[in-house]
Structure formats: structure tokens, C-alpha cells
Amino acid sequence: DAGVTQSPTHLIKTRGQQVTLRCSPKSGHDTVSWYQQALGQGPQFIFQYYEEEERQRGNFPDRFSGHQFPNYSSELNVNALLLGDSALYLCASSFVAGGAGTEAFFGQGTRLTVV
Amino acid sequence: SQKIEQNSEALNIQEGKTATLTCNYTNYSPAYLQWYRQDPGRGPVFLLLIRENEKEKRKERLKVTFDTTLKQSLFHITASQPADSATYLCALSNAGNNRKLIWGLGTSLAVNP
């Protein structure tokens, strides 16, 4: 059973460019959350998708957008990249039927470097 | 604003000893508190979840306590091993937004052989 998979694993982009990160949730999971983790920091919640809709959003600008597909996979898009967007981007999946307090399963992350 | 504090200093202990990590929070009333392990360059891995009405939970060599009066959780690793060396993160959520996790900065643990 494949866990959460993210692609690509590493990415280098130039300031002002746009980037798309991808996530496939664990089999049986229907909810995907995205987090940004800067070096030496804890993850920061970006947003969460369920039933192809953004359900919750953290304190991130509109440059950060996402999408969830019918197969539950998800994309994170970041426009007009800034140097400060350099971070490890984590995708976490869970399932609604698991009820409250469900553990999250994380992918290995995408390391984005903006130069 | 909500704040989660973990041991800011890295923790170095000798193999076989018990490691104790602290997670304190303010301006928040979590329904759930979770502990994760994170290795460099990898995503966090779930270890334990404890609910607000639970005082203690154990799993193999791991033990978590949750004191909602003190607003504190303690995470213990008994009979520590060098393989336990990693960063340990605590994450909080409430019942309404249980999949939005709010994280501490993590505590780096090094177990020396």
C-alpha cells in the first residue's frame, strides 16, 4: 500500500516564476492538507482540500492556490515566487470517516529553493 | 495569538536513559495533541495522539501525558537508543478543525551510544 507520495522531491525556481507541486494521498484517504516548513521551523498550515474544495486556509497570500482532483490527488500552486517561499512543502492525507483526532500521514516533502 | 513552545535547546542523552520532551501551549484549548518524529529532509511521522480527556497514553517505549490545566504535554522515550535521534514535534488541533494542525518548532534529540 503506497503511502503519501509527492513530486518532485527537489525543485529550483527563479524569483517571479510559478511552481506546481503534486501530492497523491494514501490509499483510502480523501482529505489533503498542505504545509510549508522553513528550515528550523515547525510546519505552517497552508490549506486543506476535501471533496475537491478548499475547506480551510491558513495565513498565506492568494499567491498560494490549490486543487483537488476526483481521485483525491492534489496540487499546490505558488505564483510570483519570492525568496521567502523557499521551504519544504509537505502534503498530509487523512480520511473524513476516521472521525475527529485522526492522525495525518505525510509525504516526504518537496524541497523548493527560490533563487 | 496561539503559541506552542517546545524545548528550544537540543537534548543530548546517553543510550538507555529516558528522554523527556516538553510541549507547552498558550491561548489555545486543543481537543487533541499529537507527537511526530521528523528526520532531516523527511516528512513528519505520526507517533501518538492523546485526547483532552486522557491523562496518559503509552505505546511501546513511548509515553505521553497531557495536562490541560498546566497546558502542557510531556513526551517520554524510555530505554532510548541512538536510532531515536531525530526532531520531535508536537501538534495541536481542536475538535472542529481536527485536520488543521498547529505545530511547535520541534526539539532535536540526540542519543549517544
JSON list of C-alpha atoms in Angstrom, two decimals:
[
{"chain": "A", "resi": 1, "resn": "ASP", "atom": "CA", "xyz": [0.00, 0.00, 0.00]},
{"chain": "A", "resi": 2, "resn": "ALA", "atom": "CA", "xyz": [1.60, 3.22, -1.17]},
{"chain": "A", "resi": 3, "resn": "GLY", "atom": "CA", "xyz": [1.75, 5.98, 1.36]},
{"chain": "A", "resi": 4, "resn": "VAL", "atom": "CA", "xyz": [1.58, 9.66, 0.53]},
{"chain": "A", "resi": 5, "resn": "THR", "atom": "CA", "xyz": [3.71, 10.48, -2.48]},
{"chain": "A", "resi": 6, "resn": "GLN", "atom": "CA", "xyz": [4.86, 13.93, -3.51]},
{"chain": "A", "resi": 7, "resn": "SER", "atom": "CA", "xyz": [6.57, 15.15, -6.64]},
{"chain": "A", "resi": 8, "resn": "PRO", "atom": "CA", "xyz": [9.04, 16.47, -7.42]},
{"chain": "A", "resi": 9, "resn": "THR", "atom": "CA", "xyz": [11.33, 15.87, -4.45]},
{"chain": "A", "resi": 10, "resn": "HIS", "atom": "CA", "xyz": [13.51, 18.89, -5.21]},
{"chain": "A", "resi": 11, "resn": "LEU", "atom": "CA", "xyz": [12.93, 21.98, -7.28]},
{"chain": "A", "resi": 12, "resn": "ILE", "atom": "CA", "xyz": [14.86, 25.17, -8.02]},
{"chain": "A", "resi": 13, "resn": "LYS", "atom": "CA", "xyz": [12.98, 28.18, -9.34]},
{"chain": "A", "resi": 14, "resn": "THR", "atom": "CA", "xyz": [13.74, 31.82, -10.03]},
{"chain": "A", "resi": 15, "resn": "ARG", "atom": "CA", "xyz": [12.01, 34.71, -8.30]},
{"chain": "A", "resi": 16, "resn": "GLY", "atom": "CA", "xyz": [8.79, 35.66, -10.06]},
{"chain": "A", "resi": 17, "resn": "GLN", "atom": "CA", "xyz": [8.23, 32.23, -11.55]},
{"chain": "A", "resi": 18, "resn": "GLN", "atom": "CA", "xyz": [5.34, 29.91, -10.85]},
{"chain": "A", "resi": 19, "resn": "VAL", "atom": "CA", "xyz": [5.53, 26.39, -9.44]},
{"chain": "A", "resi": 20, "resn": "THR", "atom": "CA", "xyz": [3.20, 23.42, -9.15]},
{"chain": "A", "resi": 21, "resn": "LEU", "atom": "CA", "xyz": [3.71, 20.69, -6.57]},
{"chain": "A", "resi": 22, "resn": "ARG", "atom": "CA", "xyz": [1.82, 17.42, -6.62]},
{"chain": "A", "resi": 23, "resn": "CYS", "atom": "CA", "xyz": [0.56, 15.01, -4.00]},
{"chain": "A", "resi": 24, "resn": "SER", "atom": "CA", "xyz": [-1.09, 11.61, -4.10]},
{"chain": "A", "resi": 25, "resn": "PRO", "atom": "CA", "xyz": [-2.75, 10.71, -0.80]},
{"chain": "A", "resi": 26, "resn": "LYS", "atom": "CA", "xyz": [-2.54, 7.40, 0.97]},
{"chain": "A", "resi": 27, "resn": "SER", "atom": "CA", "xyz": [-4.94, 4.81, -0.40]},
{"chain": "A", "resi": 28, "resn": "GLY", "atom": "CA", "xyz": [-8.36, 5.24, 1.16]},
{"chain": "A", "resi": 29, "resn": "HIS", "atom": "CA", "xyz": [-7.76, 8.84, 2.19]},
{"chain": "A", "resi": 30, "resn": "ASP", "atom": "CA", "xyz": [-9.91, 11.66, 0.87]},
{"chain": "A", "resi": 31, "resn": "THR", "atom": "CA", "xyz": [-8.54, 14.76, 2.59]},
{"chain": "A", "resi": 32, "resn": "VAL", "atom": "CA", "xyz": [-5.31, 16.50, 1.70]},
{"chain": "A", "resi": 33, "resn": "SER", "atom": "CA", "xyz": [-3.61, 19.26, 3.66]},
{"chain": "A", "resi": 34, "resn": "TRP", "atom": "CA", "xyz": [-0.59, 21.28, 2.60]},
{"chain": "A", "resi": 35, "resn": "TYR", "atom": "CA", "xyz": [2.05, 22.67, 4.94]},
{"chain": "A", "resi": 36, "resn": "GLN", "atom": "CA", "xyz": [5.11, 24.88, 4.48]},
{"chain": "A", "resi": 37, "resn": "GLN", "atom": "CA", "xyz": [8.12, 24.17, 6.68]},
{"chain": "A", "resi": 38, "resn": "ALA", "atom": "CA", "xyz": [11.01, 26.61, 6.70]},
{"chain": "A", "resi": 39, "resn": "LEU", "atom": "CA", "xyz": [14.38, 25.41, 7.96]},
{"chain": "A", "resi": 40, "resn": "GLY", "atom": "CA", "xyz": [14.37, 25.01, 11.74]},
{"chain": "A", "resi": 41, "resn": "GLN", "atom": "CA", "xyz": [10.66, 25.75, 11.99]},
{"chain": "A", "resi": 42, "resn": "GLY", "atom": "CA", "xyz": [7.54, 23.71, 12.53]},
{"chain": "A", "resi": 43, "resn": "PRO", "atom": "CA", "xyz": [5.16, 23.17, 9.61]},
{"chain": "A", "resi": 44, "resn": "GLN", "atom": "CA", "xyz": [2.72, 26.01, 8.86]},
{"chain": "A", "resi": 45, "resn": "PHE", "atom": "CA", "xyz": [-0.75, 25.12, 7.59]},
{"chain": "A", "resi": 46, "resn": "ILE", "atom": "CA", "xyz": [-1.46, 26.42, 4.09]},
{"chain": "A", "resi": 47, "resn": "PHE", "atom": "CA", "xyz": [-4.84, 24.89, 3.25]},
{"chain": "A", "resi": 48, "resn": "GLN", "atom": "CA", "xyz": [-6.88, 21.72, 3.18]},
{"chain": "A", "resi": 49, "resn": "TYR", "atom": "CA", "xyz": [-8.93, 20.08, 0.44]},
{"chain": "A", "resi": 50, "resn": "TYR", "atom": "CA", "xyz": [-11.85, 17.73, 0.72]},
{"chain": "A", "resi": 51, "resn": "GLU", "atom": "CA", "xyz": [-14.37, 16.81, -1.97]},
{"chain": "A", "resi": 52, "resn": "GLU", "atom": "CA", "xyz": [-12.40, 18.93, -4.43]},
{"chain": "A", "resi": 53, "resn": "GLU", "atom": "CA", "xyz": [-12.98, 22.10, -2.43]},
{"chain": "A", "resi": 54, "resn": "GLU", "atom": "CA", "xyz": [-10.75, 24.20, -0.23]},
{"chain": "A", "resi": 55, "resn": "ARG", "atom": "CA", "xyz": [-12.19, 23.72, 3.25]},
{"chain": "A", "resi": 56, "resn": "GLN", "atom": "CA", "xyz": [-9.75, 25.61, 5.46]},
{"chain": "A", "resi": 57, "resn": "ARG", "atom": "CA", "xyz": [-6.98, 28.06, 4.85]},
{"chain": "A", "resi": 58, "resn": "GLY", "atom": "CA", "xyz": [-4.07, 29.32, 6.90]},
{"chain": "A", "resi": 59, "resn": "ASN", "atom": "CA", "xyz": [-2.46, 32.75, 6.78]},
{"chain": "A", "resi": 60, "resn": "PHE", "atom": "CA", "xyz": [-0.99, 32.54, 3.31]},
{"chain": "A", "resi": 61, "resn": "PRO", "atom": "CA", "xyz": [-1.47, 35.04, 0.48]},
{"chain": "A", "resi": 62, "resn": "ASP", "atom": "CA", "xyz": [-3.54, 34.38, -2.59]},
{"chain": "A", "resi": 63, "resn": "ARG", "atom": "CA", "xyz": [-0.35, 33.54, -4.49]},
{"chain": "A", "resi": 64, "resn": "PHE", "atom": "CA", "xyz": [-0.80, 30.12, -2.91]},
{"chain": "A", "resi": 65, "resn": "SER", "atom": "CA", "xyz": [-3.62, 28.18, -4.51]},
{"chain": "A", "resi": 66, "resn": "GLY", "atom": "CA", "xyz": [-4.54, 24.57, -4.86]},
{"chain": "A", "resi": 67, "resn": "HIS", "atom": "CA", "xyz": [-6.71, 21.99, -6.41]},
{"chain": "A", "resi": 68, "resn": "GLN", "atom": "CA", "xyz": [-8.01, 18.52, -5.62]},
{"chain": "A", "resi": 69, "resn": "PHE", "atom": "CA", "xyz": [-8.93, 16.07, -8.33]},
{"chain": "A", "resi": 70, "resn": "PRO", "atom": "CA", "xyz": [-11.67, 13.41, -8.33]},
{"chain": "A", "resi": 71, "resn": "ASN", "atom": "CA", "xyz": [-9.07, 10.75, -7.47]},
{"chain": "A", "resi": 72, "resn": "TYR", "atom": "CA", "xyz": [-8.23, 12.80, -4.32]},
{"chain": "A", "resi": 73, "resn": "SER", "atom": "CA", "xyz": [-4.79, 13.79, -5.53]},
{"chain": "A", "resi": 74, "resn": "SER", "atom": "CA", "xyz": [-3.91, 17.43, -5.10]},
{"chain": "A", "resi": 75, "resn": "GLU", "atom": "CA", "xyz": [-1.77, 20.22, -6.46]},
{"chain": "A", "resi": 76, "resn": "LEU", "atom": "CA", "xyz": [-0.28, 23.25, -4.75]},
{"chain": "A", "resi": 77, "resn": "ASN", "atom": "CA", "xyz": [0.45, 26.23, -6.98]},
{"chain": "A", "resi": 78, "resn": "VAL", "atom": "CA", "xyz": [2.55, 29.20, -5.99]},
{"chain": "A", "resi": 79, "resn": "ASN", "atom": "CA", "xyz": [2.69, 32.25, -8.24]},
{"chain": "A", "resi": 80, "resn": "ALA", "atom": "CA", "xyz": [5.19, 35.12, -8.31]},
{"chain": "A", "resi": 81, "resn": "LEU", "atom": "CA", "xyz": [7.72, 33.23, -6.23]},
{"chain": "A", "resi": 82, "resn": "LEU", "atom": "CA", "xyz": [9.65, 35.10, -3.56]},
{"chain": "A", "resi": 83, "resn": "LEU", "atom": "CA", "xyz": [12.93, 34.12, -1.96]},
{"chain": "A", "resi": 84, "resn": "GLY", "atom": "CA", "xyz": [11.00, 33.61, 1.28]},
{"chain": "A", "resi": 85, "resn": "ASP", "atom": "CA", "xyz": [8.96, 30.84, -0.35]},
{"chain": "A", "resi": 86, "resn": "SER", "atom": "CA", "xyz": [11.99, 28.58, -0.15]},
{"chain": "A", "resi": 87, "resn": "ALA", "atom": "CA", "xyz": [10.97, 25.75, 2.15]},
{"chain": "A", "resi": 88, "resn": "LEU", "atom": "CA", "xyz": [10.00, 22.12, 2.45]},
{"chain": "A", "resi": 89, "resn": "TYR", "atom": "CA", "xyz": [6.41, 21.72, 1.28]},
{"chain": "A", "resi": 90, "resn": "LEU", "atom": "CA", "xyz": [4.59, 18.87, 2.95]},
{"chain": "A", "resi": 91, "resn": "CYS", "atom": "CA", "xyz": [1.41, 17.13, 1.94]},
{"chain": "A", "resi": 92, "resn": "ALA", "atom": "CA", "xyz": [-0.60, 15.26, 4.56]},
{"chain": "A", "resi": 93, "resn": "SER", "atom": "CA", "xyz": [-3.55, 12.99, 3.94]},
{"chain": "A", "resi": 94, "resn": "SER", "atom": "CA", "xyz": [-6.31, 11.69, 6.19]},
{"chain": "A", "resi": 95, "resn": "PHE", "atom": "CA", "xyz": [-9.88, 10.49, 5.82]},
{"chain": "A", "resi": 96, "resn": "VAL", "atom": "CA", "xyz": [-13.07, 12.15, 6.97]},
{"chain": "A", "resi": 97, "resn": "ALA", "atom": "CA", "xyz": [-14.69, 8.91, 8.09]},
{"chain": "A", "resi": 98, "resn": "GLY", "atom": "CA", "xyz": [-11.87, 8.41, 10.56]},
{"chain": "A", "resi": 99, "resn": "GLY", "atom": "CA", "xyz": [-13.52, 10.98, 12.76]},
{"chain": "A", "resi": 100, "resn": "ALA", "atom": "CA", "xyz": [-12.04, 13.69, 14.89]},
{"chain": "A", "resi": 101, "resn": "GLY", "atom": "CA", "xyz": [-8.47, 13.42, 16.01]},
{"chain": "A", "resi": 102, "resn": "THR", "atom": "CA", "xyz": [-7.33, 11.34, 13.05]},
{"chain": "A", "resi": 103, "resn": "GLU", "atom": "CA", "xyz": [-3.60, 11.11, 12.60]},
{"chain": "A", "resi": 104, "resn": "ALA", "atom": "CA", "xyz": [-2.10, 12.65, 9.50]},
{"chain": "A", "resi": 105, "resn": "PHE", "atom": "CA", "xyz": [0.16, 10.77, 7.11]},
{"chain": "A", "resi": 106, "resn": "PHE", "atom": "CA", "xyz": [2.84, 12.87, 5.49]},
{"chain": "A", "resi": 107, "resn": "GLY", "atom": "CA", "xyz": [4.72, 12.57, 2.25]},
{"chain": "A", "resi": 108, "resn": "GLN", "atom": "CA", "xyz": [8.48, 13.04, 2.07]},
{"chain": "A", "resi": 109, "resn": "GLY", "atom": "CA", "xyz": [8.01, 16.63, 1.01]},
{"chain": "A", "resi": 110, "resn": "THR", "atom": "CA", "xyz": [9.16, 18.79, -1.88]},
{"chain": "A", "resi": 111, "resn": "ARG", "atom": "CA", "xyz": [12.20, 20.95, -1.22]},
{"chain": "A", "resi": 112, "resn": "LEU", "atom": "CA", "xyz": [11.66, 24.23, -3.10]},
{"chain": "A", "resi": 113, "resn": "THR", "atom": "CA", "xyz": [14.55, 26.63, -3.50]},
{"chain": "A", "resi": 114, "resn": "VAL", "atom": "CA", "xyz": [13.87, 30.06, -4.96]},
{"chain": "A", "resi": 115, "resn": "VAL", "atom": "CA", "xyz": [16.93, 31.89, -6.27]},
{"chain": "B", "resi": 1, "resn": "SER", "atom": "CA", "xyz": [-2.30, 34.51, 19.43]},
{"chain": "B", "resi": 2, "resn": "GLN", "atom": "CA", "xyz": [-1.88, 30.76, 19.74]},
{"chain": "B", "resi": 3, "resn": "LYS", "atom": "CA", "xyz": [1.59, 29.74, 20.77]},
{"chain": "B", "resi": 4, "resn": "ILE", "atom": "CA", "xyz": [3.26, 26.36, 21.16]},
{"chain": "B", "resi": 5, "resn": "GLU", "atom": "CA", "xyz": [6.65, 26.07, 22.82]},
{"chain": "B", "resi": 6, "resn": "GLN", "atom": "CA", "xyz": [8.92, 23.07, 22.86]},
{"chain": "B", "resi": 7, "resn": "ASN", "atom": "CA", "xyz": [12.35, 22.65, 24.46]},
{"chain": "B", "resi": 8, "resn": "SER", "atom": "CA", "xyz": [14.37, 25.19, 22.50]},
{"chain": "B", "resi": 9, "resn": "GLU", "atom": "CA", "xyz": [17.68, 23.58, 23.31]},
{"chain": "B", "resi": 10, "resn": "ALA", "atom": "CA", "xyz": [18.71, 20.32, 21.70]},
{"chain": "B", "resi": 11, "resn": "LEU", "atom": "CA", "xyz": [18.55, 17.38, 24.07]},
{"chain": "B", "resi": 12, "resn": "ASN", "atom": "CA", "xyz": [21.56, 15.09, 24.38]},
{"chain": "B", "resi": 13, "resn": "ILE", "atom": "CA", "xyz": [21.22, 11.94, 26.43]},
{"chain": "B", "resi": 14, "resn": "GLN", "atom": "CA", "xyz": [23.04, 8.68, 26.93]},
{"chain": "B", "resi": 15, "resn": "GLU", "atom": "CA", "xyz": [21.75, 5.48, 25.41]},
{"chain": "B", "resi": 16, "resn": "GLY", "atom": "CA", "xyz": [19.46, 3.61, 27.78]},
{"chain": "B", "resi": 17, "resn": "LYS", "atom": "CA", "xyz": [18.29, 6.73, 29.61]},
{"chain": "B", "resi": 18, "resn": "THR", "atom": "CA", "xyz": [14.81, 8.23, 29.43]},
{"chain": "B", "resi": 19, "resn": "ALA", "atom": "CA", "xyz": [14.35, 11.26, 27.21]},
{"chain": "B", "resi": 20, "resn": "THR", "atom": "CA", "xyz": [11.67, 13.74, 28.27]},
{"chain": "B", "resi": 21, "resn": "LEU", "atom": "CA", "xyz": [10.45, 16.42, 25.87]},
{"chain": "B", "resi": 22, "resn": "THR", "atom": "CA", "xyz": [8.08, 19.24, 26.73]},
{"chain": "B", "resi": 23, "resn": "CYS", "atom": "CA", "xyz": [5.31, 20.91, 24.80]},
{"chain": "B", "resi": 24, "resn": "ASN", "atom": "CA", "xyz": [3.64, 23.98, 26.33]},
{"chain": "B", "resi": 25, "resn": "TYR", "atom": "CA", "xyz": [0.84, 25.96, 24.72]},
{"chain": "B", "resi": 26, "resn": "THR", "atom": "CA", "xyz": [-0.98, 29.22, 25.34]},
{"chain": "B", "resi": 27, "resn": "ASN", "atom": "CA", "xyz": [-4.14, 30.86, 24.04]},
{"chain": "B", "resi": 28, "resn": "TYR", "atom": "CA", "xyz": [-5.47, 27.55, 22.82]},
{"chain": "B", "resi": 29, "resn": "SER", "atom": "CA", "xyz": [-7.73, 24.78, 24.08]},
{"chain": "B", "resi": 30, "resn": "PRO", "atom": "CA", "xyz": [-6.87, 21.75, 22.00]},
{"chain": "B", "resi": 31, "resn": "ALA", "atom": "CA", "xyz": [-9.07, 18.71, 21.85]},
{"chain": "B", "resi": 32, "resn": "TYR", "atom": "CA", "xyz": [-6.14, 16.63, 20.57]},
{"chain": "B", "resi": 33, "resn": "LEU", "atom": "CA", "xyz": [-2.41, 16.70, 20.93]},
{"chain": "B", "resi": 34, "resn": "GLN", "atom": "CA", "xyz": [-0.15, 14.68, 18.68]},
{"chain": "B", "resi": 35, "resn": "TRP", "atom": "CA", "xyz": [3.54, 13.88, 18.68]},
{"chain": "B", "resi": 36, "resn": "TYR", "atom": "CA", "xyz": [5.50, 13.33, 15.49]},
{"chain": "B", "resi": 37, "resn": "ARG", "atom": "CA", "xyz": [9.05, 12.37, 14.68]},
{"chain": "B", "resi": 38, "resn": "GLN", "atom": "CA", "xyz": [10.88, 14.08, 11.83]},
{"chain": "B", "resi": 39, "resn": "ASP", "atom": "CA", "xyz": [14.20, 13.07, 10.33]},
{"chain": "B", "resi": 40, "resn": "PRO", "atom": "CA", "xyz": [16.23, 15.59, 8.26]},
{"chain": "B", "resi": 41, "resn": "GLY", "atom": "CA", "xyz": [14.69, 16.28, 4.88]},
{"chain": "B", "resi": 42, "resn": "ARG", "atom": "CA", "xyz": [11.74, 13.98, 5.52]},
{"chain": "B", "resi": 43, "resn": "GLY", "atom": "CA", "xyz": [8.09, 14.48, 6.37]},
{"chain": "B", "resi": 44, "resn": "PRO", "atom": "CA", "xyz": [6.87, 14.04, 9.97]},
{"chain": "B", "resi": 45, "resn": "VAL", "atom": "CA", "xyz": [5.88, 10.55, 11.08]},
{"chain": "B", "resi": 46, "resn": "PHE", "atom": "CA", "xyz": [2.98, 10.13, 13.50]},
{"chain": "B", "resi": 47, "resn": "LEU", "atom": "CA", "xyz": [3.82, 8.63, 16.90]},
{"chain": "B", "resi": 48, "resn": "LEU", "atom": "CA", "xyz": [1.00, 9.18, 19.39]},
{"chain": "B", "resi": 49, "resn": "LEU", "atom": "CA", "xyz": [-2.26, 11.07, 19.78]},
{"chain": "B", "resi": 50, "resn": "ILE", "atom": "CA", "xyz": [-3.81, 11.97, 23.12]},
{"chain": "B", "resi": 51, "resn": "ARG", "atom": "CA", "xyz": [-7.24, 13.47, 23.70]},
{"chain": "B", "resi": 52, "resn": "GLU", "atom": "CA", "xyz": [-8.06, 16.28, 26.12]},
{"chain": "B", "resi": 53, "resn": "ASN", "atom": "CA", "xyz": [-9.89, 13.88, 28.44]},
{"chain": "B", "resi": 54, "resn": "GLU", "atom": "CA", "xyz": [-6.93, 11.49, 28.60]},
{"chain": "B", "resi": 55, "resn": "LYS", "atom": "CA", "xyz": [-4.13, 11.95, 31.10]},
{"chain": "B", "resi": 56, "resn": "GLU", "atom": "CA", "xyz": [-1.64, 9.47, 29.71]},
{"chain": "B", "resi": 57, "resn": "LYS", "atom": "CA", "xyz": [-1.07, 7.24, 26.74]},
{"chain": "B", "resi": 58, "resn": "ARG", "atom": "CA", "xyz": [1.59, 4.64, 26.07]},
{"chain": "B", "resi": 59, "resn": "LYS", "atom": "CA", "xyz": [2.95, 2.85, 23.04]},
{"chain": "B", "resi": 60, "resn": "GLU", "atom": "CA", "xyz": [5.89, 0.51, 23.44]},
{"chain": "B", "resi": 61, "resn": "ARG", "atom": "CA", "xyz": [8.77, 2.69, 24.78]},
{"chain": "B", "resi": 62, "resn": "LEU", "atom": "CA", "xyz": [6.80, 5.91, 24.31]},
{"chain": "B", "resi": 63, "resn": "LYS", "atom": "CA", "xyz": [4.63, 7.68, 26.87]},
{"chain": "B", "resi": 64, "resn": "VAL", "atom": "CA", "xyz": [2.70, 10.92, 26.52]},
{"chain": "B", "resi": 65, "resn": "THR", "atom": "CA", "xyz": [0.97, 12.91, 29.24]},
{"chain": "B", "resi": 66, "resn": "PHE", "atom": "CA", "xyz": [-1.49, 15.73, 28.73]},
{"chain": "B", "resi": 67, "resn": "ASP", "atom": "CA", "xyz": [-2.27, 18.25, 31.46]},
{"chain": "B", "resi": 68, "resn": "THR", "atom": "CA", "xyz": [-4.91, 20.71, 30.25]},
{"chain": "B", "resi": 69, "resn": "THR", "atom": "CA", "xyz": [-4.65, 22.69, 33.50]},
{"chain": "B", "resi": 70, "resn": "LEU", "atom": "CA", "xyz": [-0.94, 23.30, 33.07]},
{"chain": "B", "resi": 71, "resn": "LYS", "atom": "CA", "xyz": [-1.40, 23.46, 29.29]},
{"chain": "B", "resi": 72, "resn": "GLN", "atom": "CA", "xyz": [1.45, 21.05, 28.88]},
{"chain": "B", "resi": 73, "resn": "SER", "atom": "CA", "xyz": [2.31, 17.71, 27.36]},
{"chain": "B", "resi": 74, "resn": "LEU", "atom": "CA", "xyz": [5.32, 15.61, 28.22]},
{"chain": "B", "resi": 75, "resn": "PHE", "atom": "CA", "xyz": [6.74, 13.04, 25.81]},
{"chain": "B", "resi": 76, "resn": "HIS", "atom": "CA", "xyz": [8.94, 10.30, 27.21]},
{"chain": "B", "resi": 77, "resn": "ILE", "atom": "CA", "xyz": [11.13, 7.79, 25.40]},
{"chain": "B", "resi": 78, "resn": "THR", "atom": "CA", "xyz": [12.35, 5.10, 27.77]},
{"chain": "B", "resi": 79, "resn": "ALA", "atom": "CA", "xyz": [15.43, 2.94, 27.19]},
{"chain": "B", "resi": 80, "resn": "SER", "atom": "CA", "xyz": [16.49, 5.38, 24.48]},
{"chain": "B", "resi": 81, "resn": "GLN", "atom": "CA", "xyz": [18.53, 4.18, 21.52]},
{"chain": "B", "resi": 82, "resn": "PRO", "atom": "CA", "xyz": [20.74, 6.03, 19.01]},
{"chain": "B", "resi": 83, "resn": "ALA", "atom": "CA", "xyz": [18.05, 5.29, 16.40]},
{"chain": "B", "resi": 84, "resn": "ASP", "atom": "CA", "xyz": [15.71, 7.54, 18.39]},
{"chain": "B", "resi": 85, "resn": "SER", "atom": "CA", "xyz": [17.83, 10.55, 17.41]},
{"chain": "B", "resi": 86, "resn": "ALA", "atom": "CA", "xyz": [15.57, 12.92, 15.46]},
{"chain": "B", "resi": 87, "resn": "THR", "atom": "CA", "xyz": [13.48, 16.05, 15.84]},
{"chain": "B", "resi": 88, "resn": "TYR", "atom": "CA", "xyz": [10.23, 15.57, 17.73]},
{"chain": "B", "resi": 89, "resn": "LEU", "atom": "CA", "xyz": [7.28, 17.85, 17.03]},
{"chain": "B", "resi": 90, "resn": "CYS", "atom": "CA", "xyz": [4.08, 18.36, 18.94]},
{"chain": "B", "resi": 91, "resn": "ALA", "atom": "CA", "xyz": [0.96, 19.38, 17.08]},
{"chain": "B", "resi": 92, "resn": "LEU", "atom": "CA", "xyz": [-2.41, 20.54, 18.40]},
{"chain": "B", "resi": 93, "resn": "SER", "atom": "CA", "xyz": [-5.87, 20.59, 16.93]},
{"chain": "B", "resi": 94, "resn": "ASN", "atom": "CA", "xyz": [-9.36, 21.22, 18.16]},
{"chain": "B", "resi": 95, "resn": "ALA", "atom": "CA", "xyz": [-12.45, 19.13, 17.57]},
{"chain": "B", "resi": 96, "resn": "GLY", "atom": "CA", "xyz": [-13.89, 21.45, 14.94]},
{"chain": "B", "resi": 97, "resn": "ASN", "atom": "CA", "xyz": [-10.76, 21.71, 12.81]},
{"chain": "B", "resi": 98, "resn": "ASN", "atom": "CA", "xyz": [-9.15, 18.41, 13.62]},
{"chain": "B", "resi": 99, "resn": "ARG", "atom": "CA", "xyz": [-7.14, 18.25, 10.44]},
{"chain": "B", "resi": 100, "resn": "LYS", "atom": "CA", "xyz": [-5.64, 21.71, 10.77]},
{"chain": "B", "resi": 101, "resn": "LEU", "atom": "CA", "xyz": [-2.63, 21.08, 12.92]},
{"chain": "B", "resi": 102, "resn": "ILE", "atom": "CA", "xyz": [-0.78, 23.83, 14.75]},
{"chain": "B", "resi": 103, "resn": "TRP", "atom": "CA", "xyz": [2.84, 22.89, 15.34]},
{"chain": "B", "resi": 104, "resn": "GLY", "atom": "CA", "xyz": [5.65, 23.64, 17.71]},
{"chain": "B", "resi": 105, "resn": "LEU", "atom": "CA", "xyz": [9.16, 24.25, 16.41]},
{"chain": "B", "resi": 106, "resn": "GLY", "atom": "CA", "xyz": [10.33, 20.81, 17.48]},
{"chain": "B", "resi": 107, "resn": "THR", "atom": "CA", "xyz": [13.04, 19.56, 19.80]},
{"chain": "B", "resi": 108, "resn": "SER", "atom": "CA", "xyz": [16.17, 17.92, 18.47]},
{"chain": "B", "resi": 109, "resn": "LEU", "atom": "CA", "xyz": [17.09, 14.77, 20.37]},
{"chain": "B", "resi": 110, "resn": "ALA", "atom": "CA", "xyz": [20.50, 13.10, 20.14]},
{"chain": "B", "resi": 111, "resn": "VAL", "atom": "CA", "xyz": [21.01, 9.75, 21.84]},
{"chain": "B", "resi": 112, "resn": "ASN", "atom": "CA", "xyz": [24.67, 8.99, 22.30]},
{"chain": "B", "resi": 113, "resn": "PRO", "atom": "CA", "xyz": [25.92, 5.39, 22.31]}
]
